[in-house]
Amino acid sequence: MRVLVTAGPTREYLDDVRYLSNASSGKMGYAIVRAGLELGWDMVLVSGIVDLRPPSGCEFHSVVTTEEMRNASVELFGSCDGVIATAAVCDYKPKERVTGKISKTGDPVQLEMIETDDVLAELGAKKQKRWVVGFALEAQNPRENALQKLRRKNCDLIVLNHPSAIGADSNSVELINASGETEQSWSGSKTEISKELIQWLAKRVV
Amino acid sequence: MRVLVTAGPTREYLDDVRYLSNASSGKMGYAIVRAGLELGWDMVLVSGIVDLRPPSGCEFHSVVTTEEMRNASVELFGSCDGVIATAAVCDYKPKERVTGKISKTGDPVQLEMIETDDVLAELGAKKQKRWVVGFALEAQNPRENALQKLRRKNCDLIVLNHPSAIGADSNSVELINASGETEQSWSGSKTEISKELIQWLAKRVV
């Protein structure tokens, strides 16, 4: 079993200093990589910039932007049996990146933002016989939005969590299947939830 | 001697998940706090979110946004003899913060950004007999821009460094006075530069 895990945030730069990002810590993804390694799986980690040490024994790839995460993930997915996409990628990026530093003038600045590559949708579209587990971070209508995300991105399963999970050590999640049914609900530390998820997958998808 | 140090980045949220920020690590400011403590000074640290442990013995205040950094700094400055402002605050923030998470529609999004509070300028305007050391991170025309920043913000001294300093362990800086003269140039680890700066200040401003 060889599994791709995406983790952490991405950054999208406005200029050489300022960027858009989010507070994703990478803890969930790194814990999943550790849980997979403990089961003897080959784990491939594509991570945005976080302050965690990559788990010993994983194949590690560091990225900054969503485009870099897309390129690394698409390339590595071909050699994997499945993907668990925990990364909180920037969905938007500035249309243009300014060289140097935008100077202050006292006036408001209009920033045009365009959508970034949809990494999960692209992996879903290319999955063939591979399995795809997405993560959904939903504030409103969580179950409906998570299920829509699962279908739009051709996932087999989606793990629903709340924005309060960002950066936290613990989490409370629902594992939702393609029929919209909640397969499992887990609460606890991200380490505990990761072990549950990996053991669940080991029984079902291997 | 009681010295205020601002450090790290600030964050300005677009919605409950996404924010504008920069890669400031806080290393320079935290090293300056350590150097001051070693000299027996009282050090007051106002820090954005970084992955450093506050130096033991400092008075520590944690902030997220530029407005929070402004409020904490203005309040604490009154009880200090001077300030060393290393923080890389967000100069811009979204005009409105959306509750929840902005949904993707496929279309570009226009983001109106307005300038944040100018923390350093406000401390400069209120300094009376206190001394103010600013930091300038300049990509183009560095000395001219740093000197203009010093004058505009009523600093006594400004430490000029380059955007490549962001997040790095070492740095190369010039200490520029209000006449535009380079008082000192230092290169080395941020710890070494901090000791040089604090020792220089101890001779001149105490």
mmCIF file of C-alpha atoms in Angstrom:
data_model
loop_
_atom_site.group_PDB
_atom_site.id
_atom_site.type_symbol
_atom_site.label_atom_id
_atom_site.label_comp_id
_atom_site.label_asym_id
_atom_site.label_seq_id
_atom_site.Cartn_x
_atom_site.Cartn_y
_atom_site.Cartn_z
ATOM 1 C CA MET A 1 0.000 0.000 0.000
ATOM 2 C CA ARG A 2 1.439 3.344 -1.061
ATOM 3 C CA VAL A 3 -0.559 6.417 -0.004
ATOM 4 C CA LEU A 4 -0.226 10.068 -0.935
ATOM 5 C CA VAL A 5 -1.063 12.598 1.801
ATOM 6 C CA THR A 6 -1.310 16.334 1.188
ATOM 7 C CA ALA A 7 -0.970 18.529 4.264
ATOM 8 C CA GLY A 8 -0.666 22.063 5.534
ATOM 9 C CA PRO A 9 -1.582 25.382 3.950
ATOM 10 C CA THR A 10 -0.369 26.851 0.696
ATOM 11 C CA ARG A 11 0.720 30.448 0.208
ATOM 12 C CA GLU A 12 -0.155 32.777 -2.663
ATOM 13 C CA TYR A 13 2.046 35.843 -2.892
ATOM 14 C CA LEU A 14 0.781 39.368 -3.736
ATOM 15 C CA ASP A 15 4.358 40.650 -3.896
ATOM 16 C CA ASP A 16 7.736 39.462 -2.600
ATOM 17 C CA VAL A 17 6.629 39.829 1.036
ATOM 18 C CA ARG A 18 2.855 39.562 1.412
ATOM 19 C CA TYR A 19 0.804 36.443 0.847
ATOM 20 C CA LEU A 20 -2.603 34.915 1.303
ATOM 21 C CA SER A 21 -2.728 31.791 3.461
ATOM 22 C CA ASN A 22 -4.547 30.133 6.333
ATOM 23 C CA ALA A 23 -3.632 28.766 9.741
ATOM 24 C CA SER A 24 -3.567 25.093 8.778
ATOM 25 C CA SER A 25 -0.876 23.510 10.940
ATOM 26 C CA GLY A 26 -0.431 20.253 9.012
ATOM 27 C CA LYS A 27 -1.054 18.277 12.230
ATOM 28 C CA MET A 28 -3.870 16.142 10.778
ATOM 29 C CA GLY A 29 -1.929 15.179 7.656
ATOM 30 C CA TYR A 30 1.316 14.485 9.503
ATOM 31 C CA ALA A 31 -0.562 12.338 12.048
ATOM 32 C CA ILE A 32 -2.123 10.347 9.178
ATOM 33 C CA VAL A 33 1.327 9.796 7.678
ATOM 34 C CA ARG A 34 2.585 8.502 11.048
ATOM 35 C CA ALA A 35 -0.455 6.228 11.403
ATOM 36 C CA GLY A 36 0.127 4.777 7.922
ATOM 37 C CA LEU A 37 3.830 4.219 8.586
ATOM 38 C CA GLU A 38 2.925 2.340 11.784
ATOM 39 C CA LEU A 39 0.832 -0.035 9.657
ATOM 40 C CA GLY A 40 3.802 -0.576 7.367
ATOM 41 C CA TRP A 41 2.411 1.449 4.459
ATOM 42 C CA ASP A 42 4.580 3.558 2.181
ATOM 43 C CA MET A 43 3.553 7.140 2.886
ATOM 44 C CA VAL A 44 4.235 10.023 0.479
ATOM 45 C CA LEU A 45 3.793 13.448 2.072
ATOM 46 C CA VAL A 46 3.334 16.625 0.011
ATOM 47 C CA SER A 47 3.336 19.487 2.491
ATOM 48 C CA GLY A 48 2.987 23.240 2.475
ATOM 49 C CA ILE A 49 5.141 25.232 4.903
ATOM 50 C CA VAL A 50 4.410 24.127 8.473
ATOM 51 C CA ASP A 51 6.422 23.887 11.670
ATOM 52 C CA LEU A 52 6.373 20.127 11.960
ATOM 53 C CA ARG A 53 9.161 17.656 11.373
ATOM 54 C CA PRO A 54 8.232 15.172 8.628
ATOM 55 C CA PRO A 55 7.576 11.719 10.125
ATOM 56 C CA SER A 56 10.646 9.539 9.926
ATOM 57 C CA GLY A 57 10.405 7.093 7.039
ATOM 58 C CA CYS A 58 7.977 8.975 4.826
ATOM 59 C CA GLU A 59 8.785 10.233 1.334
ATOM 60 C CA PHE A 60 8.682 14.006 1.800
ATOM 61 C CA HIS A 61 8.004 16.753 -0.741
ATOM 62 C CA SER A 62 7.906 20.428 0.283
ATOM 63 C CA VAL A 63 5.790 22.952 -1.626
ATOM 64 C CA VAL A 64 4.765 26.590 -1.164
ATOM 65 C CA THR A 65 1.974 27.476 -3.603
ATOM 66 C CA THR A 66 -1.161 25.636 -4.681
ATOM 67 C CA GLU A 67 0.317 25.211 -8.164
ATOM 68 C CA GLU A 68 3.377 23.513 -6.666
ATOM 69 C CA MET A 69 1.131 21.289 -4.553
ATOM 70 C CA ARG A 70 -0.909 20.411 -7.657
ATOM 71 C CA ASN A 71 2.184 19.571 -9.705
ATOM 72 C CA ALA A 72 3.800 17.408 -7.014
ATOM 73 C CA SER A 73 0.543 15.638 -6.153
ATOM 74 C CA VAL A 74 -0.460 14.827 -9.730
ATOM 75 C CA GLU A 75 3.003 13.466 -10.468
ATOM 76 C CA LEU A 76 3.202 11.335 -7.309
ATOM 77 C CA PHE A 77 -0.402 10.094 -7.428
ATOM 78 C CA GLY A 78 0.399 7.860 -10.404
ATOM 79 C CA SER A 79 2.588 5.621 -8.238
ATOM 80 C CA CYS A 80 0.154 5.504 -5.276
ATOM 81 C CA ASP A 81 -2.889 3.372 -4.424
ATOM 82 C CA GLY A 82 -4.821 6.277 -2.952
ATOM 83 C CA VAL A 83 -4.683 9.798 -1.600
ATOM 84 C CA ILE A 84 -5.795 11.421 1.649
ATOM 85 C CA ALA A 85 -6.033 15.132 0.928
ATOM 86 C CA THR A 86 -5.872 17.033 4.221
ATOM 87 C CA ALA A 87 -4.173 20.145 2.815
ATOM 88 C CA ALA A 88 -5.956 23.474 3.211
ATOM 89 C CA VAL A 89 -4.882 24.982 -0.080
ATOM 90 C CA CYS A 90 -5.482 28.613 -0.937
ATOM 91 C CA ASP A 91 -8.497 28.557 -3.248
ATOM 92 C CA TYR A 92 -7.651 32.023 -4.513
ATOM 93 C CA LYS A 93 -4.484 33.757 -5.653
ATOM 94 C CA PRO A 94 -3.778 37.310 -6.755
ATOM 95 C CA LYS A 95 -4.125 37.575 -10.533
ATOM 96 C CA GLU A 96 -0.685 39.168 -10.663
ATOM 97 C CA ARG A 97 2.292 38.960 -8.338
ATOM 98 C CA VAL A 98 4.150 42.263 -7.991
ATOM 99 C CA THR A 99 7.961 42.190 -7.970
ATOM 100 C CA GLY A 100 9.376 43.868 -4.859
ATOM 101 C CA LYS A 101 6.939 45.289 -2.344
ATOM 102 C CA ILE A 102 3.681 47.138 -3.034
ATOM 103 C CA SER A 103 4.192 50.687 -1.698
ATOM 104 C CA LYS A 104 1.650 52.336 0.556
ATOM 105 C CA THR A 105 -0.057 55.378 -0.922
ATOM 106 C CA GLY A 106 -2.812 55.979 1.622
ATOM 107 C CA ASP A 107 -5.446 54.811 -0.844
ATOM 108 C CA PRO A 108 -7.326 51.511 -0.882
ATOM 109 C CA VAL A 109 -5.918 48.833 -3.155
ATOM 110 C CA GLN A 110 -8.099 46.672 -5.390
ATOM 111 C CA LEU A 111 -6.797 43.147 -5.481
ATOM 112 C CA GLU A 112 -8.162 40.863 -8.188
ATOM 113 C CA MET A 113 -8.082 37.261 -7.073
ATOM 114 C CA ILE A 114 -8.596 34.246 -9.305
ATOM 115 C CA GLU A 115 -9.173 30.630 -8.340
ATOM 116 C CA THR A 116 -6.174 28.378 -8.012
ATOM 117 C CA ASP A 117 -5.833 24.870 -9.416
ATOM 118 C CA ASP A 118 -8.287 22.481 -7.765
ATOM 119 C CA VAL A 119 -5.844 19.810 -6.608
ATOM 120 C CA LEU A 120 -8.437 17.415 -5.181
ATOM 121 C CA ALA A 121 -10.733 17.633 -8.222
ATOM 122 C CA GLU A 122 -7.819 16.890 -10.510
ATOM 123 C CA LEU A 123 -6.762 13.851 -8.488
ATOM 124 C CA GLY A 124 -10.399 12.698 -8.441
ATOM 125 C CA ALA A 125 -10.645 13.059 -12.222
ATOM 126 C CA LYS A 126 -7.467 11.008 -12.700
ATOM 127 C CA LYS A 127 -8.074 8.361 -10.078
ATOM 128 C CA GLN A 128 -9.029 5.339 -12.245
ATOM 129 C CA LYS A 129 -8.704 2.448 -9.736
ATOM 130 C CA ARG A 130 -7.160 4.549 -6.987
ATOM 131 C CA TRP A 131 -9.183 5.734 -4.002
ATOM 132 C CA VAL A 132 -9.552 9.368 -2.992
ATOM 133 C CA VAL A 133 -10.321 10.640 0.514
ATOM 134 C CA GLY A 134 -10.966 14.372 0.716
ATOM 135 C CA PHE A 135 -11.286 16.688 3.692
ATOM 136 C CA ALA A 136 -13.994 19.328 3.887
ATOM 137 C CA LEU A 137 -13.846 22.308 6.196
ATOM 138 C CA GLU A 138 -17.362 23.645 6.235
ATOM 139 C CA ALA A 139 -18.848 26.492 8.229
ATOM 140 C CA GLN A 140 -22.411 26.467 6.869
ATOM 141 C CA ASN A 141 -24.624 23.472 5.909
ATOM 142 C CA PRO A 142 -21.678 21.196 6.637
ATOM 143 C CA ARG A 143 -23.069 17.793 5.569
ATOM 144 C CA GLU A 144 -24.657 19.018 2.344
ATOM 145 C CA ASN A 145 -21.589 20.995 1.363
ATOM 146 C CA ALA A 146 -19.257 18.119 2.215
ATOM 147 C CA LEU A 147 -21.310 15.693 0.103
ATOM 148 C CA GLN A 148 -21.423 18.137 -2.788
ATOM 149 C CA LYS A 149 -17.666 18.455 -2.536
ATOM 150 C CA LEU A 150 -17.264 14.678 -2.540
ATOM 151 C CA ARG A 151 -19.342 14.375 -5.734
ATOM 152 C CA ARG A 152 -17.892 17.384 -7.538
ATOM 153 C CA LYS A 153 -14.368 16.151 -6.912
ATOM 154 C CA ASN A 154 -15.037 12.458 -7.501
ATOM 155 C CA CYS A 155 -13.942 11.379 -4.009
ATOM 156 C CA ASP A 156 -14.790 7.987 -2.509
ATOM 157 C CA LEU A 157 -14.997 9.376 0.999
ATOM 158 C CA ILE A 158 -14.889 12.770 2.594
ATOM 159 C CA VAL A 159 -13.903 13.696 6.120
ATOM 160 C CA LEU A 160 -16.001 16.573 7.372
ATOM 161 C CA ASN A 161 -14.588 18.904 9.958
ATOM 162 C CA HIS A 162 -15.234 22.431 11.171
ATOM 163 C CA PRO A 163 -13.036 25.532 10.752
ATOM 164 C CA SER A 164 -12.282 25.307 14.489
ATOM 165 C CA ALA A 165 -10.095 22.290 13.653
ATOM 166 C CA ILE A 166 -7.524 24.573 12.013
ATOM 167 C CA GLY A 167 -4.330 24.555 14.019
ATOM 168 C CA ALA A 168 -5.931 22.641 16.904
ATOM 169 C CA ASP A 169 -4.519 19.481 18.476
ATOM 170 C CA SER A 170 -7.871 17.746 18.619
ATOM 171 C CA ASN A 171 -10.714 17.417 16.181
ATOM 172 C CA SER A 172 -14.199 16.064 15.728
ATOM 173 C CA VAL A 173 -14.935 14.561 12.318
ATOM 174 C CA GLU A 174 -17.477 12.588 10.311
ATOM 175 C CA LEU A 175 -16.463 10.174 7.586
ATOM 176 C CA ILE A 176 -19.072 10.455 4.819
ATOM 177 C CA ASN A 177 -19.393 8.041 1.896
ATOM 178 C CA ALA A 178 -20.534 8.670 -1.683
ATOM 179 C CA SER A 179 -24.137 7.891 -0.740
ATOM 180 C CA GLY A 180 -24.063 10.684 1.806
ATOM 181 C CA GLU A 181 -24.084 8.305 4.746
ATOM 182 C CA THR A 182 -21.961 8.924 7.811
ATOM 183 C CA GLU A 183 -19.768 5.840 8.046
ATOM 184 C CA GLN A 184 -18.036 6.851 11.252
ATOM 185 C CA SER A 185 -17.738 9.776 13.673
ATOM 186 C CA TRP A 186 -14.538 10.258 15.613
ATOM 187 C CA SER A 187 -13.511 12.798 18.253
ATOM 188 C CA GLY A 188 -10.185 13.102 19.995
ATOM 189 C CA SER A 189 -6.631 14.077 19.312
ATOM 190 C CA LYS A 190 -5.617 14.279 15.660
ATOM 191 C CA THR A 191 -3.264 11.361 16.375
ATOM 192 C CA GLU A 192 -6.153 9.214 17.648
ATOM 193 C CA ILE A 193 -8.450 10.178 14.756
ATOM 194 C CA SER A 194 -5.678 9.417 12.264
ATOM 195 C CA LYS A 195 -5.227 5.914 13.641
ATOM 196 C CA GLU A 196 -8.979 5.282 13.457
ATOM 197 C CA LEU A 197 -9.131 6.534 9.889
ATOM 198 C CA ILE A 198 -6.139 4.509 8.714
ATOM 199 C CA GLN A 199 -7.427 1.345 10.417
ATOM 200 C CA TRP A 200 -10.853 1.888 8.880
ATOM 201 C CA LEU A 201 -9.289 2.330 5.437
ATOM 202 C CA ALA A 202 -7.074 -0.727 5.947
ATOM 203 C CA LYS A 203 -10.209 -2.866 6.342
ATOM 204 C CA ARG A 204 -12.215 -1.323 3.512
ATOM 205 C CA VAL A 205 -10.041 -0.163 0.663
ATOM 206 C CA VAL A 206 -6.967 -2.379 0.787
ATOM 207 C CA MET B 1 15.725 50.526 31.321
ATOM 208 C CA ARG B 2 12.409 49.133 30.113
ATOM 209 C CA VAL B 3 12.135 48.453 26.391
ATOM 210 C CA LEU B 4 9.182 47.532 24.212
ATOM 211 C CA VAL B 5 9.893 45.161 21.307
ATOM 212 C CA THR B 6 7.350 44.347 18.614
ATOM 213 C CA ALA B 7 7.982 41.142 16.677
ATOM 214 C CA GLY B 8 6.607 38.737 14.117
ATOM 215 C CA PRO B 9 3.926 39.162 11.471
ATOM 216 C CA THR B 10 0.321 40.171 11.895
ATOM 217 C CA ARG B 11 -2.628 38.514 10.190
ATOM 218 C CA GLU B 12 -5.600 40.201 8.523
ATOM 219 C CA TYR B 13 -8.534 37.881 7.887
ATOM 220 C CA LEU B 14 -10.677 37.912 4.702
ATOM 221 C CA ASP B 15 -13.070 35.404 6.277
ATOM 222 C CA ASP B 16 -12.900 32.912 9.137
ATOM 223 C CA VAL B 17 -10.192 30.874 7.400
ATOM 224 C CA ARG B 18 -8.177 32.962 4.946
ATOM 225 C CA TYR B 19 -5.816 35.771 5.869
ATOM 226 C CA LEU B 20 -3.137 38.076 4.550
ATOM 227 C CA SER B 21 0.243 37.795 6.238
ATOM 228 C CA ASN B 22 3.971 37.481 5.608
ATOM 229 C CA ALA B 23 6.714 35.043 6.501
ATOM 230 C CA SER B 24 8.227 37.047 9.356
ATOM 231 C CA SER B 25 9.506 34.511 11.879
ATOM 232 C CA GLY B 26 9.961 36.828 14.863
ATOM 233 C CA LYS B 27 13.584 35.656 15.203
ATOM 234 C CA MET B 28 15.071 39.171 15.100
ATOM 235 C CA GLY B 29 12.704 40.580 17.731
ATOM 236 C CA TYR B 30 12.984 37.586 20.036
ATOM 237 C CA ALA B 31 16.792 37.727 19.783
ATOM 238 C CA ILE B 32 16.695 41.438 20.709
ATOM 239 C CA VAL B 33 14.552 40.625 23.744
ATOM 240 C CA ARG B 34 17.078 37.973 24.824
ATOM 241 C CA ALA B 35 19.971 40.414 24.323
ATOM 242 C CA GLY B 36 18.221 43.053 26.421
ATOM 243 C CA LEU B 37 17.433 40.585 29.198
ATOM 244 C CA GLU B 38 21.124 39.568 29.269
ATOM 245 C CA LEU B 39 21.983 43.216 29.951
ATOM 246 C CA GLY B 40 19.494 43.262 32.820
ATOM 247 C CA TRP B 41 16.906 45.374 31.019
ATOM 248 C CA ASP B 42 13.154 44.895 31.454
ATOM 249 C CA MET B 43 11.924 43.676 28.088
ATOM 250 C CA VAL B 44 8.285 43.877 26.986
ATOM 251 C CA LEU B 45 7.500 41.724 23.943
ATOM 252 C CA VAL B 46 4.394 42.266 21.794
ATOM 253 C CA SER B 47 4.371 39.452 19.279
ATOM 254 C CA GLY B 48 2.275 38.263 16.373
ATOM 255 C CA ILE B 49 1.826 34.511 15.938
ATOM 256 C CA VAL B 50 5.211 32.845 15.520
ATOM 257 C CA ASP B 51 6.668 29.459 16.404
ATOM 258 C CA LEU B 52 9.144 30.694 18.980
ATOM 259 C CA ARG B 53 9.020 30.357 22.722
ATOM 260 C CA PRO B 54 9.039 33.781 24.426
ATOM 261 C CA PRO B 55 12.411 34.425 26.100
ATOM 262 C CA SER B 56 12.273 33.533 29.779
ATOM 263 C CA GLY B 57 11.890 36.630 31.920
ATOM 264 C CA CYS B 58 10.272 38.947 29.391
ATOM 265 C CA GLU B 59 6.811 40.459 29.749
ATOM 266 C CA PHE B 60 4.909 38.779 26.914
ATOM 267 C CA HIS B 61 1.823 39.941 25.002
ATOM 268 C CA SER B 62 0.371 37.897 22.135
ATOM 269 C CA VAL B 63 -1.539 39.582 19.298
ATOM 270 C CA VAL B 64 -2.958 38.504 15.930
ATOM 271 C CA THR B 65 -3.972 41.568 13.900
ATOM 272 C CA THR B 66 -2.276 44.898 13.301
ATOM 273 C CA GLU B 67 -5.010 46.624 15.295
ATOM 274 C CA GLU B 68 -4.278 44.366 18.268
ATOM 275 C CA MET B 69 -0.564 45.066 17.915
ATOM 276 C CA ARG B 70 -1.294 48.798 17.770
ATOM 277 C CA ASN B 71 -3.484 48.701 20.873
ATOM 278 C CA ALA B 72 -1.052 46.647 22.953
ATOM 279 C CA SER B 73 1.978 48.660 21.832
ATOM 280 C CA VAL B 74 0.452 52.088 22.437
ATOM 281 C CA GLU B 75 -0.694 51.038 25.894
ATOM 282 C CA LEU B 76 2.640 49.498 26.910
ATOM 283 C CA PHE B 77 4.833 52.214 25.360
ATOM 284 C CA GLY B 78 3.815 54.667 28.072
ATOM 285 C CA SER B 79 5.696 52.667 30.715
ATOM 286 C CA CYS B 80 8.807 52.092 28.556
ATOM 287 C CA ASP B 81 11.958 54.111 27.818
ATOM 288 C CA GLY B 82 12.032 53.158 24.185
ATOM 289 C CA VAL B 83 10.795 50.785 21.514
ATOM 290 C CA ILE B 84 12.502 48.555 18.970
ATOM 291 C CA ALA B 85 9.894 47.797 16.324
ATOM 292 C CA THR B 86 10.922 44.675 14.427
ATOM 293 C CA ALA B 87 7.394 43.464 13.642
ATOM 294 C CA ALA B 88 6.429 43.019 10.005
ATOM 295 C CA VAL B 89 2.831 44.127 10.327
ATOM 296 C CA CYS B 90 0.317 43.737 7.511
ATOM 297 C CA ASP B 91 0.067 47.193 5.956
ATOM 298 C CA TYR B 92 -3.239 46.279 4.338
ATOM 299 C CA LYS B 93 -6.368 44.540 5.477
ATOM 300 C CA PRO B 94 -9.563 43.554 3.680
ATOM 301 C CA LYS B 95 -12.131 46.342 4.006
ATOM 302 C CA GLU B 96 -14.636 43.763 5.238
ATOM 303 C CA ARG B 97 -14.207 40.438 6.941
ATOM 304 C CA VAL B 98 -16.730 37.834 5.800
ATOM 305 C CA THR B 99 -18.281 35.556 8.435
ATOM 306 C CA GLY B 100 -17.791 31.886 7.567
ATOM 307 C CA LYS B 101 -15.888 31.009 4.415
ATOM 308 C CA ILE B 102 -16.099 32.767 1.048
ATOM 309 C CA SER B 103 -17.521 30.187 -1.385
ATOM 310 C CA LYS B 104 -15.898 29.503 -4.725
ATOM 311 C CA THR B 105 -18.016 30.426 -7.745
ATOM 312 C CA GLY B 106 -15.492 30.059 -10.549
ATOM 313 C CA ASP B 107 -15.341 33.819 -11.012
ATOM 314 C CA PRO B 108 -12.573 36.213 -9.966
ATOM 315 C CA VAL B 109 -13.106 37.979 -6.662
ATOM 316 C CA GLN B 110 -12.410 41.672 -6.176
ATOM 317 C CA LEU B 111 -10.908 42.289 -2.769
ATOM 318 C CA GLU B 112 -10.798 45.872 -1.533
ATOM 319 C CA MET B 113 -7.914 46.379 0.845
ATOM 320 C CA ILE B 114 -7.408 49.406 3.083
ATOM 321 C CA GLU B 115 -4.361 50.441 5.055
ATOM 322 C CA THR B 116 -4.044 49.228 8.629
ATOM 323 C CA ASP B 117 -3.057 51.339 11.608
ATOM 324 C CA ASP B 118 0.541 52.552 11.302
ATOM 325 C CA VAL B 119 1.880 51.273 14.633
ATOM 326 C CA LEU B 120 5.383 52.696 14.273
ATOM 327 C CA ALA B 121 4.165 56.149 13.197
ATOM 328 C CA GLU B 122 1.820 56.299 16.152
ATOM 329 C CA LEU B 123 4.569 55.368 18.613
ATOM 330 C CA GLY B 124 6.816 57.962 16.955
ATOM 331 C CA ALA B 125 4.154 60.645 17.288
ATOM 332 C CA LYS B 126 3.699 59.835 20.979
ATOM 333 C CA LYS B 127 7.320 59.350 21.926
ATOM 334 C CA GLN B 128 8.059 62.574 23.841
ATOM 335 C CA LYS B 129 11.369 61.703 25.581
ATOM 336 C CA ARG B 130 11.309 58.044 24.611
ATOM 337 C CA TRP B 131 13.505 56.690 21.816
ATOM 338 C CA VAL B 132 12.162 54.846 18.785
ATOM 339 C CA VAL B 133 14.116 52.368 16.676
ATOM 340 C CA GLY B 134 12.310 51.205 13.554
ATOM 341 C CA PHE B 135 13.082 48.431 11.111
ATOM 342 C CA ALA B 136 12.798 48.933 7.358
ATOM 343 C CA LEU B 137 12.510 46.094 4.899
ATOM 344 C CA GLU B 138 13.236 47.671 1.552
ATOM 345 C CA ALA B 139 13.510 46.078 -1.863
ATOM 346 C CA GLN B 140 14.109 49.207 -3.982
ATOM 347 C CA ASN B 141 16.201 52.343 -3.183
ATOM 348 C CA PRO B 142 16.789 50.924 0.274
ATOM 349 C CA ARG B 143 18.707 53.786 1.967
ATOM 350 C CA GLU B 144 16.438 56.545 0.652
ATOM 351 C CA ASN B 145 13.285 54.651 1.537
ATOM 352 C CA ALA B 146 14.590 53.733 4.986
ATOM 353 C CA LEU B 147 15.482 57.361 5.731
ATOM 354 C CA GLN B 148 12.103 58.564 4.502
ATOM 355 C CA LYS B 149 10.485 55.990 6.763
ATOM 356 C CA LEU B 150 12.565 57.178 9.719
ATOM 357 C CA ARG B 151 11.459 60.799 9.160
ATOM 358 C CA ARG B 152 7.827 60.047 8.369
ATOM 359 C CA LYS B 153 7.487 57.968 11.507
ATOM 360 C CA ASN B 154 9.567 60.165 13.796
ATOM 361 C CA CYS B 155 12.141 57.451 14.588
ATOM 362 C CA ASP B 156 15.543 58.169 16.116
ATOM 363 C CA LEU B 157 17.192 55.310 14.312
ATOM 364 C CA ILE B 158 16.201 52.845 11.667
ATOM 365 C CA VAL B 159 17.628 49.416 10.975
ATOM 366 C CA LEU B 160 17.662 48.728 7.257
ATOM 367 C CA ASN B 161 17.426 45.170 6.049
ATOM 368 C CA HIS B 162 16.404 43.373 2.871
ATOM 369 C CA PRO B 163 13.335 41.183 2.245
ATOM 370 C CA SER B 164 15.709 38.179 2.164
ATOM 371 C CA ALA B 165 15.996 38.597 5.956
ATOM 372 C CA ILE B 166 12.423 37.347 6.399
ATOM 373 C CA GLY B 167 12.448 34.013 8.167
ATOM 374 C CA ALA B 168 16.231 33.666 7.852
ATOM 375 C CA ASP B 169 18.588 32.883 10.752
ATOM 376 C CA SER B 170 21.174 35.460 9.676
ATOM 377 C CA ASN B 171 20.881 39.007 8.481
ATOM 378 C CA SER B 172 22.891 41.944 7.168
ATOM 379 C CA VAL B 173 21.757 45.353 8.406
ATOM 380 C CA GLU B 174 22.667 49.036 8.490
ATOM 381 C CA LEU B 175 21.830 51.254 11.442
ATOM 382 C CA ILE B 176 20.887 54.663 10.018
ATOM 383 C CA ASN B 177 20.466 57.822 12.095
ATOM 384 C CA ALA B 178 18.144 60.793 11.579
ATOM 385 C CA SER B 179 20.796 62.592 9.506
ATOM 386 C CA GLY B 180 20.806 59.699 7.078
ATOM 387 C CA GLU B 181 24.264 58.523 8.154
ATOM 388 C CA THR B 182 25.066 54.864 8.550
ATOM 389 C CA GLU B 183 26.133 54.532 12.177
ATOM 390 C CA GLN B 184 26.982 50.849 11.995
ATOM 391 C CA SER B 185 26.743 47.878 9.652
ATOM 392 C CA TRP B 186 26.409 44.400 11.059
ATOM 393 C CA SER B 187 26.252 40.971 9.452
ATOM 394 C CA GLY B 188 25.847 37.625 11.137
ATOM 395 C CA SER B 189 23.287 35.612 12.994
ATOM 396 C CA LYS B 190 20.254 37.492 14.266
ATOM 397 C CA THR B 191 21.482 36.677 17.787
ATOM 398 C CA GLU B 192 24.858 38.328 17.088
ATOM 399 C CA ILE B 193 23.289 41.374 15.431
ATOM 400 C CA SER B 194 20.861 41.760 18.344
ATOM 401 C CA LYS B 195 23.707 41.828 20.860
ATOM 402 C CA GLU B 196 25.566 44.442 18.799
ATOM 403 C CA LEU B 197 22.438 46.588 18.521
ATOM 404 C CA ILE B 198 21.588 46.380 22.232
ATOM 405 C CA GLN B 199 25.179 47.126 23.249
ATOM 406 C CA TRP B 200 25.273 50.079 20.846
ATOM 407 C CA LEU B 201 21.984 51.388 22.279
ATOM 408 C CA ALA B 202 23.233 50.861 25.851
ATOM 409 C CA LYS B 203 26.116 53.286 25.151
ATOM 410 C CA ARG B 204 24.095 55.898 23.282
ATOM 411 C CA VAL B 205 20.537 56.138 24.477
ATOM 412 C CA VAL B 206 20.632 55.035 28.094
#
